[in-house]
Coordinates of C-alpha atoms in Angstrom, one line a residue:
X1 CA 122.7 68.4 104.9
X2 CA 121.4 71.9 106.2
X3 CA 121.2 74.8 104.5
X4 CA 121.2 77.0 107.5
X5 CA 121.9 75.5 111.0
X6 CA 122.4 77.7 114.3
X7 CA 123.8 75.9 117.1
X8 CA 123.7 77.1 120.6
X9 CA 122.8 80.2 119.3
X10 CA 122.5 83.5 122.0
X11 CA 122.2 86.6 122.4
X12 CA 122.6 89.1 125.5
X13 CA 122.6 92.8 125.9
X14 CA 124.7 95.1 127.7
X15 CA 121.7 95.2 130.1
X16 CA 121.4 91.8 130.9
X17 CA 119.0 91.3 128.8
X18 CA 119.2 86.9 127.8
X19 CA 116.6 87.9 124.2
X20 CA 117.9 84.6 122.9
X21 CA 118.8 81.7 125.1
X22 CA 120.9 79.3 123.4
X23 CA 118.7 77.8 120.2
X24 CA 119.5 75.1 117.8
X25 CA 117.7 74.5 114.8
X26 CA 118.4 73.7 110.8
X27 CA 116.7 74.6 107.8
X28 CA 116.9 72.8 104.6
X29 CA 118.1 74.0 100.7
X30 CA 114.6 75.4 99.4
X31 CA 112.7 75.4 103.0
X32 CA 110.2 78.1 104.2
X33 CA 110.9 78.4 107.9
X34 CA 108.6 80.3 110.0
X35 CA 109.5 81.7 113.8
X36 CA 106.5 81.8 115.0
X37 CA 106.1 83.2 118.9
X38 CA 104.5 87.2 120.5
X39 CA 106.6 90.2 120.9
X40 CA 109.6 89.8 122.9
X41 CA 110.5 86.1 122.4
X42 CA 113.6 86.3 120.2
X43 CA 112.1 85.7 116.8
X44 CA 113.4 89.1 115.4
X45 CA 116.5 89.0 117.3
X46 CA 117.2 85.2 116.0
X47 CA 116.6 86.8 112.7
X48 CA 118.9 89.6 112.9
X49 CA 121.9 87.6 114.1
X50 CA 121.0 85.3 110.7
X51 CA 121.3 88.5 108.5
X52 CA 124.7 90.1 110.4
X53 CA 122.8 93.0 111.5
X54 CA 123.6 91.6 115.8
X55 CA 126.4 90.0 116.5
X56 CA 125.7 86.7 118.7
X57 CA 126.7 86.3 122.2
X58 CA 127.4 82.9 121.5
X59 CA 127.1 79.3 119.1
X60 CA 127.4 79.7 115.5
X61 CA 125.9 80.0 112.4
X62 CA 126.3 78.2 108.8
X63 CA 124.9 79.2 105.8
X64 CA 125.5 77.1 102.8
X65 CA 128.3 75.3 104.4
X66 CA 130.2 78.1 105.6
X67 CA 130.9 79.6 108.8
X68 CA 129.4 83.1 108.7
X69 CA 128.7 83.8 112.5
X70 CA 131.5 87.0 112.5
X71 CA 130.7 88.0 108.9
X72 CA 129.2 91.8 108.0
X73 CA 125.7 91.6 106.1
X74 CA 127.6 92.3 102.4
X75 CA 129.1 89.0 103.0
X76 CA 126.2 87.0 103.6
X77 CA 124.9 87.0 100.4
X78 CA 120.7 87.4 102.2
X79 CA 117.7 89.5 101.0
X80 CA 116.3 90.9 103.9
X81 CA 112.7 92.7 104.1
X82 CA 112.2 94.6 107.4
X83 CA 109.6 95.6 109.3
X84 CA 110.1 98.8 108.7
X85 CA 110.5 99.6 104.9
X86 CA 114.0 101.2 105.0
X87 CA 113.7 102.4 101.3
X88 CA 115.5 105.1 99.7
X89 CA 114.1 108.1 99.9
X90 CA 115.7 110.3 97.5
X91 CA 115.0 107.1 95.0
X92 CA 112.3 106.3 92.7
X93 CA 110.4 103.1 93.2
X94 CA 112.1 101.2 90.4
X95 CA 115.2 102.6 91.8
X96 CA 114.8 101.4 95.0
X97 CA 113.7 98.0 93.5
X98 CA 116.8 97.7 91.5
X99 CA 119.3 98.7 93.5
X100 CA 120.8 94.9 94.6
X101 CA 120.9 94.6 91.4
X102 CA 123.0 97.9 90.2
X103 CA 125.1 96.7 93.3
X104 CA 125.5 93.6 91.4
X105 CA 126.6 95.0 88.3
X106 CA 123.6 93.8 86.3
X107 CA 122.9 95.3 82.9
X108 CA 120.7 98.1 82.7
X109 CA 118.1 96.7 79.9
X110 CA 118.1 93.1 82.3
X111 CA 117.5 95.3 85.1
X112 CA 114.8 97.1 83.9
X113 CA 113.3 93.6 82.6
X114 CA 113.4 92.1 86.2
X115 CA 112.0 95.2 88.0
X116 CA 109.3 95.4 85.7
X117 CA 108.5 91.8 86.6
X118 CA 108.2 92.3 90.0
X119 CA 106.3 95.6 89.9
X120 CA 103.6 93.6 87.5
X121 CA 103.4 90.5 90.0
X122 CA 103.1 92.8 93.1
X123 CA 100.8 95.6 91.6
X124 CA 103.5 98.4 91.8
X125 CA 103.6 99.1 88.1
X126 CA 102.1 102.8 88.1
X127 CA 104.3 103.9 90.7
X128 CA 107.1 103.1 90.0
X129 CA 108.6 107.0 89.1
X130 CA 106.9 108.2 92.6
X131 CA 109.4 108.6 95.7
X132 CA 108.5 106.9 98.8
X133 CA 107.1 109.7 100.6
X134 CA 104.5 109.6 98.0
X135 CA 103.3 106.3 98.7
X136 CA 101.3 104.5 101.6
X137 CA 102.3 102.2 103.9
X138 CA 101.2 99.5 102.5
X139 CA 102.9 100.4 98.9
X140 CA 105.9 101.0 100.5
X141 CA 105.6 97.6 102.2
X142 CA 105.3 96.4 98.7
X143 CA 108.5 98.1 97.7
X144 CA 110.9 96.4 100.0
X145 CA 109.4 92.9 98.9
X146 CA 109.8 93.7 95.8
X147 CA 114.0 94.8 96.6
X148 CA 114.2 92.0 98.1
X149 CA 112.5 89.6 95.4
X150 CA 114.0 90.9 92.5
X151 CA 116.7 88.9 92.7
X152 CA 117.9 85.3 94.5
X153 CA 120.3 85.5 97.2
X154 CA 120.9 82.6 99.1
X155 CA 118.5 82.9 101.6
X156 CA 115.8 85.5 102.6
X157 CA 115.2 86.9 105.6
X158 CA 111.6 88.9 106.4
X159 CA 110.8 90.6 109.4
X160 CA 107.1 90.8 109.3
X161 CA 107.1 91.8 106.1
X162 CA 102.9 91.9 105.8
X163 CA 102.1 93.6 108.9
X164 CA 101.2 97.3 107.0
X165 CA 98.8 95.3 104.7
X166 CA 95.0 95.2 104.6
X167 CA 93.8 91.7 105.0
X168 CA 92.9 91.7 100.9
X169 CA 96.0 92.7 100.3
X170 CA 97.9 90.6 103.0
X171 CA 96.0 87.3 101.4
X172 CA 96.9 88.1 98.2
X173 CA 100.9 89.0 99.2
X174 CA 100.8 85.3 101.2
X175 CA 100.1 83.7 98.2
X176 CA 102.6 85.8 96.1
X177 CA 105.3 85.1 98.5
X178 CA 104.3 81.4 98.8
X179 CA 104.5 81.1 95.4
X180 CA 108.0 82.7 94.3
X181 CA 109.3 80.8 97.1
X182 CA 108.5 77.9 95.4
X183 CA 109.5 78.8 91.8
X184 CA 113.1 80.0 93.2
X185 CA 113.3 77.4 96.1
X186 CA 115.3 80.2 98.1
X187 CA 115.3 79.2 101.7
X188 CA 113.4 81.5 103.5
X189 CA 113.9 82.3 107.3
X190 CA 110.2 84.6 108.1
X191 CA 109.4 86.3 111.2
X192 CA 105.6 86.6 112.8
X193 CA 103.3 86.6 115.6
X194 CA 100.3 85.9 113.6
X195 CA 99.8 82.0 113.8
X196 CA 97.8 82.0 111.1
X197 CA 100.4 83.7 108.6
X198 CA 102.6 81.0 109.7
X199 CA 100.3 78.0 109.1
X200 CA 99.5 79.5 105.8
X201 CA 103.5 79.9 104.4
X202 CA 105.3 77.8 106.4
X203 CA 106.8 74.3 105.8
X204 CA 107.9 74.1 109.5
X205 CA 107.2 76.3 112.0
X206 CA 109.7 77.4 115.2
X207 CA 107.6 78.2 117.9
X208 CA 109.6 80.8 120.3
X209 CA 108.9 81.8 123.8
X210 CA 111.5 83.9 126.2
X211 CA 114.1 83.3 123.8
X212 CA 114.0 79.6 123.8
X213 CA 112.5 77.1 121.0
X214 CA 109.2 75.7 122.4
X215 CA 108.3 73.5 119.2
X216 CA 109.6 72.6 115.4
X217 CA 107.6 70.6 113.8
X218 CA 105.3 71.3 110.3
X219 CA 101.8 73.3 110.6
X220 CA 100.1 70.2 111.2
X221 CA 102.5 68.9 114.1
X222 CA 102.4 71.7 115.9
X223 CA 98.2 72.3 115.5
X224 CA 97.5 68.2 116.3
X225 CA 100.9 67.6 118.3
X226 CA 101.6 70.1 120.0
X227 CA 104.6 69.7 122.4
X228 CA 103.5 72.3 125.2
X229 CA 101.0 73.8 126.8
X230 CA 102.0 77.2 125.3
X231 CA 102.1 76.1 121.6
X232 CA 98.5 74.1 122.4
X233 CA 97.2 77.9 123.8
X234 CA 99.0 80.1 121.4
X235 CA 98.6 78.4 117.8
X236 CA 94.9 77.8 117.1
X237 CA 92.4 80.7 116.9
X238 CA 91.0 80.0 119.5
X239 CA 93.9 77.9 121.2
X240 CA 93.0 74.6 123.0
X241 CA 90.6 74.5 125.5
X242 CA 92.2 72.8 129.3
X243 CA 91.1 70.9 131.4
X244 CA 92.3 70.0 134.8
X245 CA 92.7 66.0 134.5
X246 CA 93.6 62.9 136.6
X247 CA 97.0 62.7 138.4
X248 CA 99.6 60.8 137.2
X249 CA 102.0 59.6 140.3
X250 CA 102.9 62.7 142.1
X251 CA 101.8 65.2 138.8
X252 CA 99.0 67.0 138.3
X253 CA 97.7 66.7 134.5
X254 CA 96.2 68.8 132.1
X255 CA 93.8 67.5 129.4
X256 CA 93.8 70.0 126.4
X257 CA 91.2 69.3 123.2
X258 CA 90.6 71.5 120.1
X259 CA 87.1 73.6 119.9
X260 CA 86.5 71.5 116.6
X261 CA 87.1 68.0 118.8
X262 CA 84.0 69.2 121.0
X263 CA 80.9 67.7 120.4
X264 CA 77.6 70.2 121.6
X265 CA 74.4 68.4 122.5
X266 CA 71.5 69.3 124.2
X267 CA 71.7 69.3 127.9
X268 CA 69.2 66.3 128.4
X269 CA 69.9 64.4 125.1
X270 CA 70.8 61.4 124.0
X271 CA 74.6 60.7 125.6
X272 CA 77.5 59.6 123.4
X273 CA 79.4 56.4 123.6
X274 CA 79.6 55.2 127.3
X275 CA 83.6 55.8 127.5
X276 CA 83.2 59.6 126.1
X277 CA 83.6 62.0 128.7
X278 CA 81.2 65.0 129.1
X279 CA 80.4 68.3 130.7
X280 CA 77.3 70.0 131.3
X281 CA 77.1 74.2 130.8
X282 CA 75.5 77.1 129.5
X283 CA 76.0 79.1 126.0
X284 CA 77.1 82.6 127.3
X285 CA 79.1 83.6 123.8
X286 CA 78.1 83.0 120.2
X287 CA 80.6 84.2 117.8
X288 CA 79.8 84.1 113.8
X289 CA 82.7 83.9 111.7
X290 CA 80.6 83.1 108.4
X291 CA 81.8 79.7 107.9
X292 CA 81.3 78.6 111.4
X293 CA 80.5 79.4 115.1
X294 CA 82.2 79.3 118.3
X295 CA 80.4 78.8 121.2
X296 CA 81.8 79.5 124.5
X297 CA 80.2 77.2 127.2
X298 CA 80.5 78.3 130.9
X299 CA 81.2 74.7 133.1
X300 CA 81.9 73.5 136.4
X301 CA 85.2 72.9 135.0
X302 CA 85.8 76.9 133.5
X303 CA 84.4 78.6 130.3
X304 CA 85.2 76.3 126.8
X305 CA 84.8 77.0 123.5
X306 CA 82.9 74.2 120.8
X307 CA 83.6 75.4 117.5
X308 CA 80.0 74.5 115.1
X309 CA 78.6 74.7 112.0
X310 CA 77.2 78.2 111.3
X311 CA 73.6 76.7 111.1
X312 CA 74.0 74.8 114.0
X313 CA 71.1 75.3 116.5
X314 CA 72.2 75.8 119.7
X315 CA 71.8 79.5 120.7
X316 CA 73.0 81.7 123.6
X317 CA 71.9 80.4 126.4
X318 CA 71.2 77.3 125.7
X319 CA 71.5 74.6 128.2
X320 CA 74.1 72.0 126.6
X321 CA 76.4 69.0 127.1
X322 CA 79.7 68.9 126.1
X323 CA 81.4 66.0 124.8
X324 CA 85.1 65.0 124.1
X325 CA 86.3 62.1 121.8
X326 CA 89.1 60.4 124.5
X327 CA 91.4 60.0 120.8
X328 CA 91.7 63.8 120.4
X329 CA 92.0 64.5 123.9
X330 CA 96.0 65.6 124.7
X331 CA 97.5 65.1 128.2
X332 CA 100.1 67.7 129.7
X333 CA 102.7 67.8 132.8
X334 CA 101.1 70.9 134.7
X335 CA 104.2 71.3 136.6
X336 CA 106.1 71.5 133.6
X337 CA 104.1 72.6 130.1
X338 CA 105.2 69.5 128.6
X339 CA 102.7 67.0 126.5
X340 CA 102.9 63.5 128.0
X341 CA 100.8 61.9 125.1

């Protein structure tokens, strides 16, 4: 049974504005559920209607078992890290950290205990007499995972809750977050646009687009599998490389392979497997990311990218041919984003 399940779920503004268009997914006791999608799809606004802070304009939401799509926040029983901290400021740290609790009527001295846990496990420990103001943005980041950490509701919600952080310190907080996730097996309902965030934390990822769902499925479903054009081009860094392919009755298709599926050999040598298709090009980008390179090969068919070994030798501008393994090759509708196989 779901832990969380939104049916029909919408949303539209005064305006007109449709930011969510009618959504259905579920989430299970103890899952880490990423919405996954770039500003303006409905992620945060999804999010929002979970937590009580936007009322939908439609479908319904159950958490736990219960109806709670009319409910105010205080009766939802979430923690809920925004975007923006939203921390006390006339509070200290460890009074900003403890406050759920004091609203819970927990004990001073087990207070105390629980906040000083947190502060160790997130690095807050020496500031935890200082007042918001005096912190960064990155501490006070810290701050509101630490509010809502410090104790387990029945679900928690985060609004980009690393987006402040330095990538040292957003590593680190992935694997922190990842990790009491785990040990509390809290269901967690987390908002980003960074893919790679969400491959990282997530047990299943939503993709979102326009306010619709284009893809659920775990991180490796949606990298291999992708259902659309637009998860294939927006998970993956870079995203799939396209390619305009055969027609299928009356549709035109599109042929999309990963930069690690292409094989780079020199222009005039030896070919691959007779049933491997191939392009020829020229090396006009060679991007080092330490661990490997990609090269961006300008074709007959448009610019793709081959992603290498870093001590690979082919060089910009290199003459090369580009070769695809037909069993990684993925084939799309063009008239309608959707994979075909």
């Amino acid at each position: 049974m779901a832990f969380l399940e939104l049916a029909a779920l919408a949303k539209t503004y005064p305006d007109g504005t449709r930011a969510v268009k009618g959504i259905d997914f579920a989430a299970a006791q103890g899952e880490f559920v990423v919405l996954l999608g770039p500003s303006g799809c409905g992620k945060t606004t999804t999010l929002r209607m979970v937590a009580g802070l936007e009322l939908p304009s439609a479908g319904t939401i159950r958490l736990a078992g219960a109806d709670v799509t009319a409910l105010p926040p205080s009766a939802r029983d979430v923690g809920f890290v925004f975007q923006f901290y939203a921390l006390y400021p006339h509070l200290t740290v460890a009074e900003n950290i403890a406050f759920p609790l004091a609203c819970a009527r927990m004990p001073k001295h087990a207070r105390d205990v629980a906040v000083a846990n947190i502060a160790r496990r997130l690095g807050l420990t020496g500031l935890l007499q200082k007042k918001p103001r005096e912190l960064s943005g990155g501490d006070q980041q810290r701050v509101a995972l630490g509010r809502a950490m410090v104790r387990r509701p029945a679900i928690w919600l985060m609004d980009e809750p690393l987006g402040t952080l330095d990538a040292d310190r957003r590593l680190a907080m992935c694997e922190f977050l990842r990790e009491q996730q785990l040990a509390a097996r809290v269901t967690t309902l987390y908002v980003t646009h960074d893919q790679e965030e969400a491959m990282r934390l997530a047990d299943r990822i939503v993709v979102m687009k326009d306010g619709m769902i284009e893809q659920v499925g775990t991180p490796l479903e949606v990298y291999d599998e992708p259902a659309t054009l637009f998860v294939a081009h927006f998970v993956g860094s870079p995203g799939m490389n396209f390619l305009e392919g055969e027609r299928v009755g009356a549709g035109a298709v599109t042929l999309g392979v990963r930069p690690e599926s292409v094989r780079v050999a020199a222009e005039e040598g030896p070919a691959g497997d007779g049933g491997t298709p191939a392009l020829k090009g020229e090396v006009v980008l060679d991007e080092y990311s330490g661990i490997a390179r990609c090269l961006h090969v300008r074709t007959d068919a448009g610019t793709l990218v081959a992603r290498v070994a870093a001590d690979a030798p082919t060089r910009l501008g290199a003459r090369v041919r580009l070769e695809f393994d037909p069993a990684r090759l993925r084939r799309f509708d063009r008239a309608s984003g959707r994979r075909l196989s």
